[in-house]
Structures are given as C-alpha cells and as structure tokens.
C-alpha cells in the first residue's frame, strides 16, 4: 500500500506550489509489488476483519479498481511523464491461515506506461523487500535498477551542467571582463615543464604540512629571479588538480598591465571560484547584477563587493587552495598581502605564493595571526630539474663524444647556480656553434652572472649585418609598452615607428632578437624574463640596444599620436547620433593607442618640444573627438580623467623649466581642464551616446574652451548664443535627481554620499561623479558620516541610526534613538560611534558588538537657571582630535563638553571668548551654525551668528581669534583644517582662510540656501546640496600653498591664491518671463526689477530695454498680428502696449489698457487683432474690450470651486476660446465670453482624473492637434502628463473627447513641453534631452531626440522657461541670461518604444513606455 501513498503524495506535490520544489527533485520511483489496481485478496481480508470490532476503511481502498485507486490512476499519468518508473512484481504465493495465494498479481502490479520498466522478483509479497545477502538475485535486480537510474541521471546532469557552464561563463566573463586566457597560461606553463621536474617541492615536509594541515596556512616560496618559480607554481596547480582539490590560481606579469594589478587578480580568482561552486556563482552573479561596472572599479571596491560581501561568506565544504605566482610582479604587491590573510581567516583557504621577496620583508607579517610557512628555493633544490632539462637538450647540441658531453653537462650544471634562464640562453648559444673548440670557447667565455650574459647577447646582436633598427624597435616596444602587444598590434605599430613595411613580426623577432623576445602561444610578444627588462633599462648598459626609459616612452607616445592623427580616426561626416553604430573597422592598434597614449606621455620629458608639437596637433584636430568617442564606447571614462591629470602634471613640470608661452601650450592647458569637465559635466550623456561628442557637447562648452573653439564653429552644426561665460565656471559638476530631495552629505577619499528625504543614501564616485551604489535607510536621512576608514558609513534619521560596511554594502547595525541625532563621529579606528542627541544626550555605541556602551547627559550636573538655559540644543559638532563636543542653543552661549573627562570644558561668547558665566544669555544674537577645524592640531572653532557675524575661537586659550560678517547659516572645514566654507541663505558660497577669515573667493548664488556643505578628501573641491541638486565646485582658491609661502612676499604668479571674485551677476535681476515676437525673429524677456528687454534671436544679442514696471513682472503675452504686448506684474497690474519698429530701433507706445486686478492673476490672453483681453485671476475670469480710446469689462465668470484651469484660443476657430479645468473642457465666444457648449461641457475621457491640474494647452501640427500637460501639483518640478487631442473634437456639439491613441506613449516621457514649430511637437525628456515628435517622419511609438541641456542648466527650483521659434531655434532662460540654441533639431537620433510600461495616472489602459537607446526604463 506504500506505493499508492507515494503516488498520491507525488500528485499533491505537483498540484501545490508549496511542494513544487520537492516534486522537481523526484526523478524516479521504484514500486515493489505495489497494488496499482488493487488486490483480490483485499476482499477476503475485509471479510475476516468484519468479524472483529473497529473500522478499517483503508482496506476497502485496496479492493480491485476501488474509487480511491481509480482516482489515483486517473491523475498519476498526467504528472509522471518525466519520471523513470520501475515496477517489480512477485511470483511466489504467500501462506496464510486458510491457504496460499499471490497477494498482488502481475496485472495489478504493473502500470503499462511508456516510461515504465517492469521486472519480476523470485519472491512472495513479504520478501520482495527482504533479501538474504548481496548475492541474492532479488537484491541484485533491485540494485541494478537503482544503479541504472543513477547512471542515467548523472549523464543527464553532466550534459546539462556543461550547457549551463558555457552560458554561465559567458555571463561571468561579461560582468567580470575575464576570459579563459588564464587557463591557457597554465597549460602553456605546464606544457613547458619536463616530466619529473619539481618533485623536490612536492616531497618536502613543509609542502605536505601546508597541503594537509588541519589549520589553514600561507606557504610563501621565495627565490632569485629566473629560478623556475612560475614552472614550480604550475606543477603545484597540476598536482592539486590530480588530487581533485578546488584550486584557483593566478600568474602575475609585470610587463602586462592587465596581469599586474590587484583588480585583475581578484576578478580572475572570483571567476574561478564561481565556476567551481554553484553557491559562489550565485553570489558573484548577484553582486555583478547590482554593480554592472564592477570590473572597472578599483581593487578596494572589487574586494569589498565580491569577496567580503560575497565569496568569503560562502561556507565551503572542501578546502580551498590558491596558487599565486610572481607576487613581486604585482604593481601594488604590499597591499595584496593583508587581503590574503583575510581570505585565509574567513574561508579556511590554503594559499601558496611565489615571490622574489622573502616573507619577512612584508610588515603585515607581524600584524596577522595567520601561520606562515616560509621556503626559499636553493640551488640544490632545482639542480635535479636543471639536470633533467640538460639531458633532454643535449641531443640538440653539436655532436661530441660521450666524455666531452659529460664534461659539458657538468660544467653547465655547476655554473647554472639554479638559474633556468641562464641555462636556456647558454644552450641557445651553443646551438649556434659547430666544433669542439667553439663549444669549449663558449663554455669558457659565457658568464655565470645574468647581467653579463645579457651584455654578451647584446654584443652579439650588435655585430649582426642587418636588422639592428628593427631589433631596437621591437625591444623598445616590448620593454616600454603598458601591456604586451599582440603580433598584429606590434606589426601596425612598427610600420608607423620605423616608417617601413615588414613581412612578419614572428620571423623578425626570431632573426633579430630571439634570445630576448618571444611570441607566446596566444600571439603576445613577451620578454623572456623580467630580469631582461630590468637590465635593458639600466643606465649603465653600454650598448646600442640599451633603452633610455624617457626616450623609449617618447618613441611609443609619438607612434600612438601618429596613429591617432591619421585617417582612421577621422570624425564621421554624418550628423546622426548613434549608440550602436561603432563606425568603420579600425586597425588592431587603435585600442592600445587610445588607452595607453597618456601612460607614455607621463614618462616623457616635459620640455620635449617634439612631443608638445605632436600632442598639440592631435588635440587641435577633430581626431581628438573620435578618440573621446572610442573611450566612451568602452564605458571607461576614467581614462579621460587620467589623460587630463597627466596633461596637467606634464605642463606643471614644464612650467618649472620654461615659461608657459605659445599656442600649443595654451591649447594643451585648456584640454587639461576640458577633459576633466567633459567627464564631470557630460559623463552620463557620453556613456549613453558617445557620438554626442561630435555635434552636441562642443556647443555647450564655454566659448574659450578647446572643444567649443575648435569644433562648434560649423555653419551647419548646433550653435549656442547669448551666454556671457567664456570659461568653465567653478562648478565642476551638477547632479540632478528631480524625484529626490537631498538632506545630508558626507565625503571620503573614494566616494561622496548623499542622503535623501525618501530614505535613500546614494554613493557617487569622487573621480567621475557617477553613481556607484544605493543604500536604504527607510526614513528621511538627516545625517551621513564616513568613518575613519573608508569601509564604514553611518546614517541617522529621526528615530534610527544605521551603519553599513561598505566592503559589503550590507547593513551592520541598527540603533534606535529617543531623540533626533544632531551630529555623528567615529573614534578608536571606527570601533566607537558617537552621537549627540537633541535631549542633551551623548550616545556611544560599540561597533564590534553592536551595543550601547554609554548614554550620558552633558547638562546633568547643571542646576537651576543653568539647567533651564541649556534645555533644547539646535546643533552640535564633534572634534575628535581635541576630544571636544560643541553645542549651540537658541540665544545662548556656546557650550563645550570634554569627551575625555566627561565634564564641562567651557562656554564661549563672541564678545570675550571663554566665559566663566555659565548659562549667560547671549547679548544680542545666538549662534546658528558651527564647525571645528579638522586635521592635526585642530584647535579652532568657527561659529556663525544669526545677525551675520562669523567668529573664530581658539579653544586652546579661549580667545576670539578673528571675526567678520558673512551671513552664513552653514559651515564646513576642509580636511586639512586650513579652509572654511560658509553658505548663506541666498545660496552664495564664501571661502575663507580658517584662522584669519581672509576671504579667498566668493562663488555666486545659484538658488536658495544651501542645505549642507562638505569638502572633498583632497581639500580641492567643495560639495553642496540643496533641493534636488548636488553641486561640486573646484575654485582655484582651494589650491592652497604652504602656510609659509602664503605669508611670504615672494609668491610666484602661477601659484598666487585666487582673491575675492566679484560677484557681478548678483546685482543683475533674474529673468521672470519670456515670449516670442515676429515669428521668433525677436523675443522679449522681463526681469525681477520690472524691466522688459528685447533680444535678437539671430545673434542672441540684447537689442534694447523697452519699458519698466515698478515691481517684478510675472507674465508676458504677445499678439503678433497687432504687435500688442500684455504684461502682468507682482501687484496684479495688467497693461497692454503696442510695439512699433522704427528706423533707429523699437518704440513701445503708451498703454492702451492699464488696470490693477486686485487679486493674483493666473493668465492673460489676447485675441487675434487685440480687441479682446481675457484676464484669469484666482477668483474669476474677466473679458475686456480694448480700443485706443477706452477699455471696458464685457463679461465676468466667477470660478467658485472650479480649481486650476487654463484658456487658449481654438486653433481651428480663432473666434472661440477653449477652457480646460480638471477633466472638463468648454468652448466660449471670444467676443462675449458666452459659453457655447452645454452645461456638462466636453468630458475628457481616457482616464483623465478630475483632481489632476491642467498646466498648459499647446496647439501643434499646424493646429490639427492640441497638446495638454496635466500635473498632480503645480510645483515647479512636478512632472507633467501629456495627452494629445484632435482639435476638431473640441466643437460646440461635442459631449466627450478621447485622446489620440497614437501618442499615448508620450504621456510619461515629458519633463517640460517646449512647444510646437507647427510641424513638430518639441519637449524636454526626463533624461535632459530635447526631443520631438513629427507625425510625418516618425512611426507609431517613436520620437526623435536631438540634443541635451547640461545638468547645471536644469538644476533650478524655478519653472524652466524654454520656447521654440518657427525656425526651430530653442530659447532657454538661464537665470539672468538667455541661451539661443540654433540648428539643434537638425541633429537627431531615433528613440523607440520598448517594453509595455506602467499604468499611467491619466489613462485606464496599458500603453508602451519610451525606451531611448542607452537608457534604462
């Protein structure tokens, strides 16, 4: 009956989701005499049991074809088709009290399914599962059936695993930028090793102890150069694999930049562990999916995310072995040792490494508890291996008698001193001679020292009759290249370098320098050993083949520049933007030249005029744009940052020797800044659309920048006019997150973190300003703090403090706080976290155990009036160096608390400094912000007061050190403690010397008050947040000299600190409204001071001031047919003037309408001909008649509870008005304001919700359509929902109107509706791109994107003012200036609909969302 229970259980498992995983694991079922159709003997059993008391209903279920059995048999076939079924039936009867009988007959014990195998057992029903021994035939039958199933299953799994592994490895290699090349390296190394060599190591007791020890250890093998360490490492790998050990390995190679970094090592080992362990693969894949560009991060980030966060947390059943060869060839080998100790501690790994250095030379050895086995390879160890190598090579030498062979054998063996490379080179030389005398001469002359041997090889190359020029070129490229070049790359490089053609790189190497250079099995050109490179670069090498490092790098740099200046890097002629079109096929040399050029420039003499000239030719040609595009396509913008930094350093070194004069120097100096700004200001756009560097980015660079001067002057390209800025401003980058509100800010050496009101913490790279990670705090973030080590981050909200380990990006602790936290600090190497709370409490948490160590009250000892005075603090700041906490209270002196003594330190007031009068109320104004100076010897405290005064206290003596007026409400100290930043309520940023309060520079206001300020870790940048924006400034004033130099009179011009920058824009009133005139040939702007100005669109030039109101103007409307201008100001005064063009300019006539409405005006509208004026206020809509003689009100409509509404002239019927309020539209007569539609109006269907507010109504496509923008709120940054309607549907007989389905996809794509040039509807996409829809040129669900505005243009909290003229010029208001973007719509890239999008709040149907190439949804 058990078989029936199993069948029923399997059916239920298939039917219930909770048991689906269990059902999937079942591969086969074995039935031993199972009554699939019941048993006739069950009826007899039922009769017998009826004679005894009790119910046994299950016996009835065993009757032949019972209902229960029939039910199972009906369902089981549907679910068992993928199973292997075995049914064994009995053949012997069983004895019972009244006779003998087979319990389950054959026809009842088998299923007759296609996937069933049947077999008999020579047993009765009881013995089918009871066997005498292993030789029992019944046992063998069942065992063999089990074995066949398992074998079949293993075969299927192996095939499946191979298929999965192939796909998984492809996925891993994509994420980690790894390949199978490392396995090829191992195979090449193992193939070189002779059978029987390296056994000496495997037999050493120290090796056996390491391999089998209960405790994991580090086995450190050191040896001299060229003694076979790499071959030995390969033998160990082979040995461990033969024992079926889990072994990961890595071969460092100093000559290959890609194989000499910690990053490449960690990525390779992670890949190997992932393909070995399923759980490791899942961990690595999860990490990579969250961090798609992880392979381009620095090694600390890779270590943190891949290992500490992932692989080292996996529990490995088997011991893990790592073999690392050539640790000394790692470019930062000292930093890798602590990581290896961590690996051993965390995951019980056994690590063997080889290095020239002995272990004791590493300082980490004293700090780790990991046991280290140290072994030095002696000459005696490898003597037997060299002997085997010699014996195998003797047959290839000149024929000698046996005695001479033995003499030669022992002589070479004795002189080798354990150096395989020496033996190899000697054998090569012996292979070139033919007589016994020549052999003896070689053996006598060949030196035992490697350097002497190299010298001998170079001398031999010098006597060659031909090929010396080519040999020197090959050696120079092989020695100085950043990484090994392939033969194809070297082929193209040599053709440029020696200005001659060559037939084969391989043959050239073999014939000219084959003793020093070889081509490996992967076609990479390699030096025979690192010692050869070291020798060739020595300054005392007296040979024509010796390489001067500066000269060598110059040679390679000039070759790269020659290629990059060539025809292959010409810019494309077409002006279409494309992310996918990679252009024509280029030379294999393009990648090396593009990525490595500035690595070579960094080593060149900065006074070399030839390099300067070549760099200037390249940076002055359009080829530089193709270079930028190529790098952007690699998604590695750090190479552009590297290039800019190299140029800056190069020119700085040159300025020490020569005056920075000349056009070439000026060009390179410009690019040194331009490259950095391209990344920080346009990095996101470069990554999404690399081709934008050709036509989109240059016009938006400043007029004096190299990209703008060189590449934005085309009469066919985009032109930006009207802006006064000629150089990059002090704002290096602007980060805009329209959906977030930034609340907190912190900086470390690698990242800066921004805390948001939505509870997110966003980490950005300090180098590229690109987002790297997001953490979740789950409540509005008020404080963010990096620890003393970069791996720690803490954040505080209203009720909770959370900490994260940034090596894993995992939350570590969560601490609940009874009051709001005002300040955070860490101490004791991030073991303690301190929090100053609003309740005058100091909380100290232990970050190792996650416990609250101390919770004290700093006002606990105060009594009476003093305790009442210091009741509710408003801000606090820690100074860990001085062990002080400063707290400010509203209207009170500043309280200082000694953290070490847990006692009151002092109270400070700005009149006298330290004050003995505890709790005295401040004389006139209290402090509102404060910060301590940071860095060594920090003893200064800066305090900003509510009346605008800024005071510096010296906490060492209690005196006021300096004071000034700054009106600051936020303060920040630079990490070195020398610079103070102060932000005021208007958003202006002032930078002071911390000690003297000397003003170093002033950064103009960019909006309302700054929320938070922080300095970058290198003191060279200031970061500030406000609203949805984060700005990064890098004014020259932050490049401080040494204190002694700054106070000296002998300061060089180039290093003079930037003095106060006069903020000339601060007094210029901002633009408040914009309107177009004369078909866009002119445009008018109003300003905060009430003035109205006329501009020329063609040049962006200011033409003249037309008139002025007494107060700020809020809105402009112009009727072009009658040149009537309607203005509305802050006092609700509405005026209408007429503009008249005269020979000497423009004249504005006296107002034909002048009326103060009395309430706030929302909209004004003139009809065609300007005989009617509609004024829509907060309470009513008023229609006025206008004439030269008089104006009178014709009609008024009270709004009552109408809500937000908007009017426009009907595009098809100029005598009608359209009013939209909520989801209702009405038509009105322009002359009388009488309603033309019925009472209910025209219902806007398609799911337009009544609570949505209409923002704008824009006729488009020559009036055939009406574009409406709705918002959930009328805030400046609220994103509109766009719907397009057929304008003919708005007629006096209509009762409803449905949006045009063709344009549903646009609903959630529009950030700002710019307007229509009749043919196209133009809008600003949420990504910052200006896009358009043209019904004639684009298909369903498509739009065209043309160009983007820089992020800092869009980072304003005021509504964006953007309009389009009939000639497709885009007018953009930028604070107090207007930018005119001409021919912007002529550059295009198609965007298309991708996946089905989310349900819009406007419509009740699902519609597709826009998928712009290169953007994520």
GROMACS .gro file of C-alpha atoms in nm, residues 692-875:
model
  184
  692UNK     CA    1   2.732   6.325  -2.893
  693UNK     CA    2   3.094   6.442  -2.855
  694UNK     CA    3   3.095   6.540  -3.224
  695UNK     CA    4   2.798   6.773  -3.254
  696UNK     CA    5   2.612   6.806  -2.923
  697UNK     CA    6   2.867   6.860  -2.648
  698UNK     CA    7   3.110   7.117  -2.800
  699UNK     CA    8   2.848   7.393  -2.848
  700UNK     CA    9   2.756   7.374  -2.478
  701UNK     CA   10   3.116   7.415  -2.363
  702UNK     CA   11   3.237   7.767  -2.271
  703UNK     CA   12   3.350   7.993  -2.554
  704UNK     CA   13   3.718   7.979  -2.457
  705UNK     CA   14   3.730   7.602  -2.408
  706UNK     CA   15   3.907   7.394  -2.672
  707UNK     CA   16   3.603   7.183  -2.774
  708UNK     CA   17   3.396   7.497  -2.834
  709UNK     CA   18   3.661   7.696  -3.018
  710UNK     CA   19   3.773   7.407  -3.235
  711UNK     CA   20   3.455   7.214  -3.309
  712UNK     CA   21   3.149   7.432  -3.255
  713UNK     CA   22   3.202   7.687  -3.531
  714UNK     CA   23   3.039   7.491  -3.813
  715UNK     CA   24   2.772   7.681  -4.003
  716UNK     CA   25   2.571   7.356  -4.017
  717UNK     CA   26   2.614   7.244  -3.658
  718UNK     CA   27   2.449   7.337  -3.331
  719UNK     CA   28   2.529   7.687  -3.211
  720UNK     CA   29   2.462   7.828  -2.866
  721UNK     CA   30   2.440   8.207  -2.849
  722UNK     CA   31   2.361   8.467  -2.587
  723UNK     CA   32   2.566   8.349  -2.287
  724UNK     CA   33   2.840   8.565  -2.140
  725UNK     CA   34   3.055   8.293  -1.979
  726UNK     CA   35   3.375   8.231  -2.173
  727UNK     CA   36   3.545   7.984  -1.936
  728UNK     CA   37   3.439   7.690  -1.726
  729UNK     CA   38   3.290   7.815  -1.404
  730UNK     CA   39   3.389   7.686  -1.062
  731UNK     CA   40   3.113   7.427  -1.074
  732UNK     CA   41   3.284   7.104  -1.182
  733UNK     CA   42   2.964   6.901  -1.189
  734UNK     CA   43   2.596   6.910  -1.108
  735UNK     CA   44   2.400   6.605  -1.003
  736UNK     CA   45   2.025   6.637  -1.054
  737UNK     CA   46   1.769   6.394  -0.912
  738UNK     CA   47   1.429   6.553  -0.981
  739UNK     CA   48   1.241   6.285  -0.783
  740UNK     CA   49   1.456   6.326  -0.469
  741UNK     CA   50   1.512   6.588  -0.202
  742UNK     CA   51   1.871   6.592  -0.075
  743UNK     CA   52   1.911   6.628   0.301
  744UNK     CA   53   2.256   6.505   0.407
  745UNK     CA   54   2.608   6.493   0.266
  746UNK     CA   55   2.943   6.330   0.351
  747UNK     CA   56   3.274   6.274   0.169
  748UNK     CA   57   3.554   6.018   0.177
  749UNK     CA   58   3.856   5.961  -0.045
  750UNK     CA   59   3.672   5.746  -0.299
  751UNK     CA   60   3.305   5.835  -0.260
  752UNK     CA   61   3.066   6.103  -0.152
  753UNK     CA   62   2.729   6.007  -0.009
  754UNK     CA   63   2.401   6.196  -0.036
  755UNK     CA   64   2.112   6.119   0.198
  756UNK     CA   65   1.760   6.187   0.070
  757UNK     CA   66   1.420   6.259   0.217
  758UNK     CA   67   1.289   5.935   0.065
  759UNK     CA   68   1.531   5.734   0.279
  760UNK     CA   69   1.793   5.653   0.016
  761UNK     CA   70   2.167   5.700   0.052
  762UNK     CA   71   2.332   5.740  -0.287
  763UNK     CA   72   2.707   5.687  -0.323
  764UNK     CA   73   2.893   5.862  -0.607
  765UNK     CA   74   3.249   5.828  -0.731
  766UNK     CA   75   3.461   6.130  -0.639
  767UNK     CA   76   3.652   6.083  -0.965
  768UNK     CA   77   3.371   6.067  -1.221
  769UNK     CA   78   3.070   6.189  -1.016
  770UNK     CA   79   2.878   5.884  -1.142
  771UNK     CA   80   2.651   5.687  -0.910
  772UNK     CA   81   2.811   5.367  -0.776
  773UNK     CA   82   2.570   5.232  -0.514
  774UNK     CA   83   2.241   5.291  -0.331
  775UNK     CA   84   2.169   5.203   0.031
  776UNK     CA   85   1.831   5.207   0.201
  777UNK     CA   86   1.775   5.381   0.535
  778UNK     CA   87   1.393   5.353   0.536
  779UNK     CA   88   1.334   5.701   0.683
  780UNK     CA   89   1.436   6.054   0.582
  781UNK     CA   90   1.815   6.077   0.614
  782UNK     CA   91   1.930   6.373   0.824
  783UNK     CA   92   2.297   6.286   0.876
  784UNK     CA   93   2.554   6.085   0.683
  785UNK     CA   94   2.901   6.014   0.818
  786UNK     CA   95   3.202   5.825   0.678
  787UNK     CA   96   3.423   5.657   0.934
  788UNK     CA   97   3.795   5.697   0.984
  789UNK     CA   98   3.832   5.405   0.745
  790UNK     CA   99   3.657   5.419   0.409
  791UNK     CA  100   3.469   5.096   0.470
  792UNK     CA  101   3.235   5.244   0.733
  793UNK     CA  102   2.926   5.459   0.681
  794UNK     CA  103   2.669   5.572   0.934
  795UNK     CA  104   2.338   5.750   0.875
  796UNK     CA  105   2.084   5.899   1.111
  797UNK     CA  106   1.716   5.968   1.066
  798UNK     CA  107   1.456   6.092   1.310
  799UNK     CA  108   1.446   5.770   1.514
  800UNK     CA  109   1.718   5.533   1.394
  801UNK     CA  110   2.094   5.532   1.337
  802UNK     CA  111   2.213   5.266   1.091
  803UNK     CA  112   2.564   5.158   0.998
  804UNK     CA  113   2.694   4.986   0.685
  805UNK     CA  114   3.009   4.802   0.595
  806UNK     CA  115   3.095   4.947   0.255
  807UNK     CA  116   3.314   4.650   0.173
  808UNK     CA  117   2.992   4.451   0.150
  809UNK     CA  118   2.733   4.731   0.122
  810UNK     CA  119   2.540   4.543   0.388
  811UNK     CA  120   2.377   4.700   0.691
  812UNK     CA  121   2.563   4.600   1.006
  813UNK     CA  122   2.381   4.764   1.299
  814UNK     CA  123   2.062   4.950   1.374
  815UNK     CA  124   2.040   5.171   1.682
  816UNK     CA  125   1.716   5.334   1.794
  817UNK     CA  126   1.748   5.687   1.928
  818UNK     CA  127   1.491   5.851   2.159
  819UNK     CA  128   1.569   6.197   2.018
  820UNK     CA  129   1.692   6.341   1.692
  821UNK     CA  130   2.064   6.299   1.631
  822UNK     CA  131   2.243   6.630   1.564
  823UNK     CA  132   2.594   6.503   1.490
  824UNK     CA  133   2.785   6.176   1.442
  825UNK     CA  134   3.152   6.089   1.484
  826UNK     CA  135   3.369   5.778   1.500
  827UNK     CA  136   3.680   5.711   1.705
  828UNK     CA  137   3.914   5.429   1.803
  829UNK     CA  138   3.957   5.320   1.442
  830UNK     CA  139   3.582   5.304   1.386
  831UNK     CA  140   3.523   5.086   1.689
  832UNK     CA  141   3.310   5.351   1.859
  833UNK     CA  142   3.029   5.563   1.715
  834UNK     CA  143   2.932   5.882   1.898
  835UNK     CA  144   2.600   6.057   1.858
  836UNK     CA  145   2.494   6.394   2.001
  837UNK     CA  146   2.118   6.388   2.057
  838UNK     CA  147   1.861   6.666   2.092
  839UNK     CA  148   1.790   6.574   2.453
  840UNK     CA  149   2.141   6.686   2.562
  841UNK     CA  150   2.245   6.322   2.549
  842UNK     CA  151   2.566   6.166   2.427
  843UNK     CA  152   2.527   5.809   2.299
  844UNK     CA  153   2.829   5.584   2.247
  845UNK     CA  154   2.782   5.262   2.051
  846UNK     CA  155   3.034   4.980   2.020
  847UNK     CA  156   3.052   4.888   1.653
  848UNK     CA  157   3.204   4.544   1.707
  849UNK     CA  158   2.935   4.413   1.938
  850UNK     CA  159   2.654   4.648   1.835
  851UNK     CA  160   2.584   4.750   2.195
  852UNK     CA  161   2.520   5.085   2.360
  853UNK     CA  162   2.830   5.146   2.574
  854UNK     CA  163   2.730   5.476   2.729
  855UNK     CA  164   2.434   5.710   2.740
  856UNK     CA  165   2.510   6.028   2.933
  857UNK     CA  166   2.365   6.378   2.965
  858UNK     CA  167   2.610   6.664   2.936
  859UNK     CA  168   2.381   6.902   3.130
  860UNK     CA  169   2.331   6.652   3.412
  861UNK     CA  170   2.547   6.845   3.661
  862UNK     CA  171   2.391   7.182   3.579
  863UNK     CA  172   2.136   7.312   3.824
  864UNK     CA  173   1.863   7.571   3.844
  865UNK     CA  174   1.885   7.853   3.593
  866UNK     CA  175   2.181   7.696   3.416
  867UNK     CA  176   1.992   7.373   3.353
  868UNK     CA  177   1.694   7.571   3.226
  869UNK     CA  178   1.919   7.778   2.994
  870UNK     CA  179   2.068   7.478   2.819
  871UNK     CA  180   1.745   7.294   2.766
  872UNK     CA  181   1.699   7.236   2.395
  873UNK     CA  182   2.007   7.237   2.164
  874UNK     CA  183   1.976   7.325   1.795
  875UNK     CA  184   2.308   7.198   1.660
   0.00000   0.00000   0.00000
